[in-house]
Amino acid sequence: MFSKLLKLTLHWLPDRSDLPEGLRIGLPMMAGLLLFSAVGDTASGVNALICAWLVGVQGRNLAYPKRTILLSLSALLCCISSALALLSLIEPLLGIAVLMLIGLLYGLSSNQRKYIQLLTYNAGFSLICAMHLLESDTPWVMVLLSSAFGSWSAMLSAVIAGPWLSIRQGEQLLAKVSTQFVNWCTILGYSDAANVGKRLALREQLDEAIAVLAHWLQEMPDNSAVLKIAKGLRSRMQLIEAMEEIGRIRQQESSEANADALQCYITDFAINFNAIVEQGAPLPDLPQGNGQHPTLTAIEQQITAAILANDPLSENWRALLKLIWPSDADSIRSQWRKALQKGSREWHHGLRILFTLMCCQLVVALLPFQQGYWVTLTAFIVMMTAPLGQLQLRIWGRAYGTILGSILALAMVWYFGTGAWLEPATCITLFLAFATYYKARYEIHVFWITVMMIFAITLLLPAEPYIAFYRALDTLTGVILAVLAMYLFIPSWTKRWLDNYVCHFIELEQRWLQSIAEGKPDLALRWQAHAALRQLSLEISYMKLEPNNSARELQDWQSFLWLGLTLHCTLVVLARQGQHPQLQQACNQLQSWLPLFRSRYKPQWCVIEQPLLTSDDVHLWLAQDLSQLYAWLYWQRPFQLSSTIEHH
């Protein structure tokens, strides 16, 4: 019982690896708060704290050269947004109009990389805070100074260690790739249709770690340490390919003994991987002979070469990384084109955010909220994501974390009063709030930031004991408005967009298969196709969180994920075997699948044409009616991959 309680408590505390990030983000926040509080302007101190938070969290996992550029831009946008808030002094509607425009851009950028989307997020957040401070008669000079100090001090805190820690950062990123590779290999040995979602989720974590390292390598200059890390990344990518092939061969193996032997090999390789790489431990023996697939011999040679990593890097290794993981500029252009298409999910999300912010401003103007700007801020925070299931999870996490944090903080303030304990408690909770920012469960971060804000508000305004309660009430009001907008204003049901993700995946697979048939397998297409399948899996996981989905429908999509993953791994095995002119027929079949899929809801649709019955015999009519009825009943079963179905 005690161990379970301890484990639960530790789950709500930051991970050890996040402690340096908590210090990096927390120190400039506390500096801004204390500096402006010392000159008698606590409101500007809170603004400096918020701007330092906005810029600081954006630097996670970015190479130091990229941090300098991106965080400088982010700090500049925070200052510009604070300056634009001055328009509200001329005419309040002008400030609201600027906020609506930023909200629309915020929604349109929801398909961008997280640190790119945070640029619009930071701009909107800074604008809301600055407008509130100006409304509360804070001098405009102090608003601008606090925004500048908070944002630029956070930028300096994020990059100051660059000259000494750049290579160490790359080594840490490579170690993270190795950790995620081992986690993925662990499930690879026994994956099936039932846990395909978990396998794809672990692969997504692995590819995210690889993408971060790839972007780090693209930003770093050529030297021996960087090239060594690049060789380490190449080695992991070759091992991923080899393990995918072994997993696919195991899946198709008719001999149970051979399949078990391959499963044991994958498990042993994962368990001993660190010892093999770091200490030179011997590789486990890959089962061969005894009817095993002949491709295993070539796979074993590839694994050995990947572990030794003696081959020099190709001259265009950076260009290859850029093909697989495009640069920020290329990614922004391609994602922006998708977002601006008529009827896109991003347009809907941008309009939903605009409508929600407008409703929040209206509610704040009509009702006597003590901390009304928190209503707008809360709605702005929780509506970061477009998929309804993900948005719903984020909103409930916000409400859950706010309620628990408010109960704890208000109870402590009521019991202990407003004594000297508040200052160290605020500093500790400030550190915990931003050391848990990267926790998988969003409510943990919300819990600590709620406690921190209530302590800070009570510390700054001890004469108004109910101000912390009003802050919690404002947050819950913002959550309620976001929920109403989520369900009532252009709701983004995931099933509405799934077909696009399916077609994108099949198109990439078809193009990759075509390149294999021509004897020129396109490595970039292979990684892009797997990324498309993982994105589809992510969307399906969001759909599971939404209402009005049947068990049959979810089972059908789970089966499709397994079929798609099986197809992809088959092409990985085929790519090793050279040119295959006979694969052209398979290319045509895969290409023909798409129009059938797109038109599957149309009347009279069928993969195989059904002849019409022209007989005058009513008995035959009855037989046909009964057969159609049984055919209808058969189609009501979910499509699933199991031994009971396959043996029929």
Coordinates of N, CA and C in Angstrom, one line a residue, residues 20 61 102 119 146 162 197 217 235 237 259 278 280 296 316 381 393 432 441 445 471 588:
P20 N 16.9 20.2 -14.9 CA 17.6 21.3 -15.5 C 16.7 22.3 -16.2
N61 N 14.6 20.8 -26.3 CA 15.2 19.9 -27.3 C 15.6 20.6 -28.6
I102 N -5.0 37.3 -34.1 CA -4.0 36.3 -33.6 C -4.6 35.0 -33.3
L119 N 4.8 30.2 -31.4 CA 5.0 31.6 -31.7 C 3.7 32.4 -31.7
S146 N 8.5 45.2 -18.6 CA 8.4 43.8 -18.0 C 8.3 42.7 -19.1
G162 N 25.3 27.4 -24.5 CA 25.5 26.7 -25.8 C 26.9 26.4 -26.1
G197 N -1.9 -0.3 -31.9 CA -1.9 1.1 -31.5 C -0.7 1.5 -30.6
L217 N 21.5 17.9 -35.8 CA 22.6 17.7 -36.7 C 22.6 18.7 -37.8
S235 N 23.4 4.4 -37.6 CA 23.3 3.1 -37.0 C 22.0 2.7 -36.5
M237 N 19.1 4.0 -37.3 CA 18.1 3.9 -38.5 C 18.3 2.6 -39.2
A259 N 9.1 -19.0 -35.3 CA 8.5 -17.7 -34.9 C 8.9 -17.3 -33.4
E278 N 27.7 0.0 -26.0 CA 28.7 0.8 -25.1 C 29.8 -0.1 -24.6
G280 N 30.7 -3.3 -26.0 CA 31.1 -4.3 -27.0 C 30.7 -5.7 -26.7
L296 N 17.2 -13.5 -43.8 CA 17.8 -13.2 -42.5 C 19.3 -13.1 -42.6
N316 N 26.4 13.4 -48.9 CA 25.1 14.1 -48.9 C 24.2 13.7 -47.7
I381 N -5.5 29.0 -23.8 CA -4.6 27.9 -23.5 C -5.1 26.6 -24.0
L393 N -9.6 16.0 -24.2 CA -8.7 15.5 -23.2 C -8.0 16.7 -22.6
L432 N 8.4 23.5 -9.6 CA 7.6 22.2 -9.9 C 6.7 22.4 -11.1
R441 N 1.0 13.7 -18.8 CA -0.4 14.1 -18.3 C -0.4 15.6 -18.1
H445 N 0.9 19.3 -14.8 CA 1.5 20.7 -15.0 C 0.4 21.7 -14.5
R471 N -9.7 33.7 -9.1 CA -8.9 33.2 -10.1 C -9.3 31.8 -10.6
N588 N -0.4 -1.2 -59.4 CA -1.7 -0.9 -60.0 C -2.9 -1.2 -59.1

